[in-house]
Coordinates of C-alpha atoms in Angstrom, one line a residue:
M7 CA 49.2 -21.2 -15.5
C8 CA 52.3 -20.5 -17.6
V9 CA 52.1 -20.7 -21.4
K10 CA 55.3 -20.8 -23.4
M11 CA 55.3 -18.4 -26.3
G12 CA 56.7 -19.4 -29.7
G13 CA 57.3 -23.1 -29.0
S14 CA 56.4 -26.1 -31.2
S15 CA 52.9 -26.6 -32.5
S16 CA 52.4 -29.6 -30.2
N17 CA 53.4 -27.6 -27.1
S18 CA 51.2 -24.7 -28.1
S19 CA 48.3 -27.0 -28.6
S20 CA 48.9 -28.6 -25.3
A21 CA 49.0 -25.2 -23.5
T22 CA 45.7 -24.2 -25.2
V23 CA 44.0 -27.4 -24.1
L24 CA 45.2 -26.9 -20.6
A25 CA 44.0 -23.3 -20.5
A26 CA 40.6 -24.3 -21.8
A27 CA 40.4 -27.1 -19.3
G28 CA 41.3 -24.7 -16.5
V29 CA 38.6 -22.2 -17.5
G30 CA 36.1 -25.0 -17.9
V31 CA 36.7 -26.2 -14.4
V32 CA 36.3 -22.7 -12.9
I33 CA 33.1 -22.1 -14.8
G34 CA 31.8 -25.6 -13.9
I35 CA 32.4 -25.0 -10.2
G36 CA 31.5 -21.3 -9.9
L37 CA 28.6 -20.9 -12.3
P38 CA 25.9 -23.1 -10.6
P39 CA 26.1 -21.3 -7.2
L40 CA 25.9 -17.9 -9.0
I41 CA 22.8 -19.0 -11.0
R42 CA 21.2 -20.3 -7.8
R43 CA 21.9 -17.1 -6.0
L44 CA 20.6 -15.0 -8.9
Y45 CA 17.4 -17.1 -9.0
R46 CA 16.8 -16.7 -5.3
T47 CA 17.3 -12.9 -5.5
I48 CA 14.8 -12.7 -8.4
E49 CA 12.3 -14.9 -6.5
T50 CA 12.6 -12.9 -3.4
T51 CA 12.2 -9.6 -5.2
I52 CA 9.1 -10.7 -7.0
H53 CA 7.4 -12.5 -4.1
R54 CA 8.6 -10.6 -1.1
K55 CA 5.8 -9.7 1.3
D56 CA 6.9 -6.1 1.8
T57 CA 6.3 -5.0 -1.8
T58 CA 3.2 -4.1 -3.8
H59 CA 3.1 -7.8 -4.9
A60 CA 1.5 -8.4 -1.5
V61 CA -1.7 -6.8 -2.9
R62 CA -1.7 -8.9 -6.0
A63 CA -0.9 -12.0 -4.1
G64 CA -4.0 -11.4 -1.9
L65 CA -6.1 -11.4 -5.0
S66 CA -4.8 -14.7 -6.4
S67 CA -6.8 -17.1 -4.3
A68 CA -9.1 -19.8 -5.7
T69 CA -12.1 -17.5 -5.0
S70 CA -10.8 -14.7 -7.3
I71 CA -13.0 -13.9 -10.2
R72 CA -11.7 -13.5 -13.8
L73 CA -13.8 -12.1 -16.6
E74 CA -13.4 -10.4 -20.0
Q75 CA -12.7 -6.7 -19.8
S76 CA -15.6 -5.9 -22.1
K77 CA -18.0 -7.6 -19.7
L78 CA -16.5 -5.7 -16.8
D79 CA -16.9 -2.5 -18.7
S80 CA -20.5 -3.2 -19.4
F81 CA -21.3 -4.2 -15.8
L82 CA -19.7 -1.1 -14.4
S83 CA -21.3 1.2 -16.9
D84 CA -24.8 -0.1 -16.0
V85 CA -24.1 0.4 -12.3
F86 CA -23.0 4.0 -12.9
V87 CA -26.0 4.7 -15.0
E88 CA -28.2 3.4 -12.3
A89 CA -26.4 5.7 -9.8
G90 CA -27.3 8.7 -11.9
C91 CA -24.6 9.0 -14.6
S92 CA -25.3 9.7 -18.3
K93 CA -24.5 6.7 -20.5
S94 CA -21.5 8.3 -22.1
N95 CA -20.0 9.4 -18.8
A96 CA -20.6 6.0 -17.3
D97 CA -18.9 4.2 -20.2
L98 CA -15.8 6.4 -19.8
V99 CA -15.5 5.9 -16.1
A100 CA -16.0 2.1 -16.5
S101 CA -13.2 2.1 -19.1
V102 CA -10.8 4.0 -16.7
L103 CA -11.4 1.6 -13.9
S104 CA -11.1 -1.6 -15.9
F105 CA -7.9 -0.2 -17.5
A106 CA -6.3 -0.2 -14.0
D107 CA -7.5 -3.8 -13.3
S108 CA -6.3 -5.0 -16.6
R109 CA -2.8 -3.7 -15.8
G110 CA -2.7 -5.5 -12.5
I111 CA -3.4 -2.3 -10.4
P112 CA -6.5 -3.3 -8.3
S113 CA -6.1 -0.2 -6.1
H114 CA -7.4 2.0 -8.9
G115 CA -9.8 -0.4 -10.6
C116 CA -13.2 -1.7 -9.4
N117 CA -12.0 -1.0 -5.9
R118 CA -13.0 2.6 -6.6
A119 CA -16.4 1.9 -7.9
D120 CA -18.3 2.0 -4.6
T121 CA -16.6 5.3 -3.7
Y122 CA -17.8 6.8 -6.9
I123 CA -21.3 5.5 -6.5
N124 CA -21.6 6.7 -3.0
E125 CA -20.5 10.2 -4.1
L126 CA -23.1 10.1 -6.9
A127 CA -25.9 8.8 -4.7
S128 CA -25.2 11.5 -2.0
G129 CA -25.0 14.3 -4.6
L130 CA -21.4 15.1 -3.8
V131 CA -20.6 14.5 -7.5
D132 CA -22.7 15.4 -10.6
G133 CA -22.7 12.4 -12.9
N134 CA -24.2 14.4 -15.7
A135 CA -21.9 17.4 -15.6
E136 CA -20.0 18.4 -18.7
P137 CA -16.7 20.2 -18.2
V138 CA -15.7 23.3 -20.2
V139 CA -12.5 25.0 -21.2
S140 CA -13.0 28.2 -19.2
R141 CA -9.8 29.9 -20.3
S142 CA -7.2 29.4 -23.0
S143 CA -4.1 31.3 -24.0
G144 CA -1.4 30.1 -26.3
C145 CA -0.3 26.6 -25.2
C146 CA -2.1 26.8 -21.9
A147 CA -5.7 26.2 -20.9
V148 CA -7.9 25.8 -17.8
V149 CA -10.8 23.3 -17.6
D150 CA -13.7 23.8 -15.2
G151 CA -14.9 20.3 -14.2
R152 CA -18.2 21.7 -12.9
N153 CA -18.0 19.2 -10.0
G154 CA -18.4 16.3 -12.5
L155 CA -16.6 13.0 -12.6
G156 CA -12.9 13.3 -12.7
A157 CA -12.6 11.0 -15.7
V158 CA -14.9 13.2 -17.8
T159 CA -12.9 16.3 -16.8
S160 CA -9.6 14.7 -17.5
R161 CA -10.6 13.5 -20.9
L162 CA -11.4 17.0 -22.0
A163 CA -8.2 18.3 -20.4
M164 CA -6.0 15.7 -22.2
E165 CA -7.8 16.2 -25.5
T166 CA -7.3 20.0 -25.2
A167 CA -3.6 19.5 -24.3
L168 CA -3.0 17.2 -27.3
S169 CA -4.6 19.7 -29.6
L170 CA -2.5 22.6 -28.2
A171 CA 0.7 20.6 -28.2
K172 CA 0.3 19.7 -31.9
E173 CA -0.1 23.5 -32.6
H174 CA 2.6 24.9 -30.2
G175 CA 4.9 21.9 -29.6
V176 CA 4.0 21.8 -25.9
A177 CA 0.9 22.3 -23.8
I178 CA -0.2 22.7 -20.1
V179 CA -3.8 22.2 -19.1
V180 CA -5.0 22.5 -15.5
C181 CA -8.4 21.5 -14.0
H182 CA -10.5 22.6 -11.1
S183 CA -13.8 21.7 -9.6
S184 CA -13.1 18.0 -10.5
N185 CA -13.0 14.7 -8.6
H186 CA -11.0 11.5 -8.5
Y187 CA -9.7 10.7 -12.0
G188 CA -8.6 7.1 -11.7
A189 CA -5.2 5.8 -12.7
A190 CA -3.0 8.7 -13.8
G191 CA -1.5 6.4 -16.5
Y192 CA -4.8 6.3 -18.4
W193 CA -4.4 10.0 -19.3
A194 CA -0.7 9.9 -20.0
K195 CA -1.4 6.9 -22.3
M196 CA -3.7 9.1 -24.4
A197 CA -0.6 11.2 -25.2
L198 CA 1.6 8.2 -25.8
D199 CA -0.9 6.8 -28.3
E200 CA -0.6 10.0 -30.2
G201 CA 3.2 9.8 -30.3
C202 CA 3.6 12.5 -27.6
I203 CA 5.1 12.7 -24.2
G204 CA 2.4 12.8 -21.6
L205 CA 2.6 13.9 -18.0
S206 CA -0.3 13.6 -15.5
F207 CA -0.5 14.9 -12.0
T208 CA -3.2 15.4 -9.3
N209 CA -3.5 16.5 -5.7
T210 CA -5.5 14.4 -3.2
S211 CA -7.0 14.8 0.2
P212 CA -4.4 14.7 3.0
F213 CA -3.4 11.2 3.9
A214 CA 0.4 11.1 4.1
V215 CA 1.9 11.5 7.6
P216 CA 5.3 13.3 7.8
T217 CA 8.2 11.2 9.0
G218 CA 8.0 11.0 12.8
G219 CA 4.6 12.5 12.9
K220 CA 1.1 11.2 13.4
T221 CA -1.2 13.7 11.7
R222 CA -2.1 13.6 8.0
A223 CA -0.6 16.6 6.3
V224 CA -0.4 16.1 2.5
G225 CA -2.0 13.9 -0.2
T226 CA -0.4 11.0 -2.0
N227 CA -0.2 13.3 -5.0
P228 CA 0.7 10.9 -7.9
F229 CA 3.4 11.6 -10.5
C230 CA 3.0 10.1 -14.0
F231 CA 5.2 10.3 -17.1
F232 CA 4.8 8.3 -20.3
A233 CA 7.2 8.8 -23.3
P234 CA 7.5 7.1 -26.7
A235 CA 10.7 5.7 -28.0
A236 CA 12.0 3.7 -31.0
N237 CA 10.2 0.4 -30.9
D238 CA 9.5 0.9 -27.2
N239 CA 8.2 3.4 -24.6
F240 CA 8.8 4.5 -21.0
Q241 CA 5.9 4.5 -18.5
L242 CA 6.0 5.7 -14.9
D243 CA 2.9 6.0 -12.7
M244 CA 3.6 6.3 -9.0
A245 CA 2.3 7.9 -5.8
T246 CA 4.7 10.1 -3.8
T247 CA 4.0 8.1 -0.7
V248 CA 5.3 4.5 -0.1
V249 CA 2.2 3.1 -1.8
P250 CA -1.1 4.5 -3.0
V251 CA -4.0 4.6 -0.5
G252 CA -5.9 2.2 -2.7
K253 CA -3.4 -0.6 -2.0
I254 CA -4.1 -0.3 1.7
E255 CA -7.9 -0.3 0.9
V256 CA -7.6 -3.5 -1.1
L257 CA -5.8 -5.3 1.7
D258 CA -8.5 -4.0 4.1
R259 CA -11.2 -5.5 1.9
I260 CA -9.7 -8.9 1.6
G261 CA -8.7 -9.0 5.3
K262 CA -4.9 -9.1 4.8
P263 CA -2.2 -7.5 6.9
V264 CA -0.3 -4.5 5.5
P265 CA 3.5 -5.0 5.0
A266 CA 5.5 -3.1 7.6
G267 CA 6.6 0.3 6.6
W268 CA 3.5 1.1 4.5
G269 CA 1.5 3.0 7.1
V270 CA 1.1 4.2 10.7
D271 CA -1.6 4.1 13.3
R272 CA -3.3 7.0 15.0
E273 CA -0.3 7.5 17.3
G274 CA 2.2 7.5 14.4
G275 CA 3.5 4.0 15.2
N276 CA 4.3 1.5 12.5
C277 CA 1.1 -0.4 11.7
T278 CA 0.1 -3.5 9.7
N279 CA -3.7 -3.2 10.3
A280 CA -5.2 -1.9 7.1
E281 CA -8.4 -0.7 8.7
E282 CA -6.6 1.3 11.3
I283 CA -4.4 3.0 8.6
C284 CA -7.4 3.9 6.5
K285 CA -9.7 5.2 9.3
A286 CA -7.3 6.8 11.8
G287 CA -3.7 6.5 10.7
G288 CA -2.0 7.3 7.4

């Protein structure tokens, strides 16, 4: 399009109309396909079967049960008390598990309850143990979990870290003789709620198979980082494997196949059988 500069008002007006019409035609023709393509991309990303949404989708059937979080807390607490926990410890563990379920993370919610109960019933974990700060120096401390519940140990660790951080500006607290502590984000959120940056890490039993291998060598070892910001915040809670083990366990429970690329069988080959991955693969 050529627009004459400095002509009469009528010519200028005509050129403006023509220009606007041309742009309108381009937008009218080009925009709808772009919108449709963007919509398909978003839909594919959200619902694709090779993402963690596969786990949530498996729990969205008509048989799924929905209940108030407070009722779930009460039920879980009663179960843990029956398994040998003190009431205060049972309440905390129940809160940690329901926290994960309420955030759409079933891998670290009630899915973990039976493991905890079996460990309590067999005496592998002491449901009444109270952790202690065994050593403290400046902004650093060590917590002895006394083979108690991981959640109980982690609460003391984070409370100690927050206290030290407010005194020194930063704090590092490590734990030993502890057990599974639930979703790492629960502990980082304690710091976030106090206006602090929170980091939470843990090791796990070996489950990850090195690329090209078939033997479990390292744990899923999650990394968690929460930070406050003006009118917002940043939250990251992730495993260092493709997905947490719990997501495989959820699909095993509900009898669904595992998306390709999540795990391997006992020979190191790509596997979509959740039971094989959990029991023999990685």
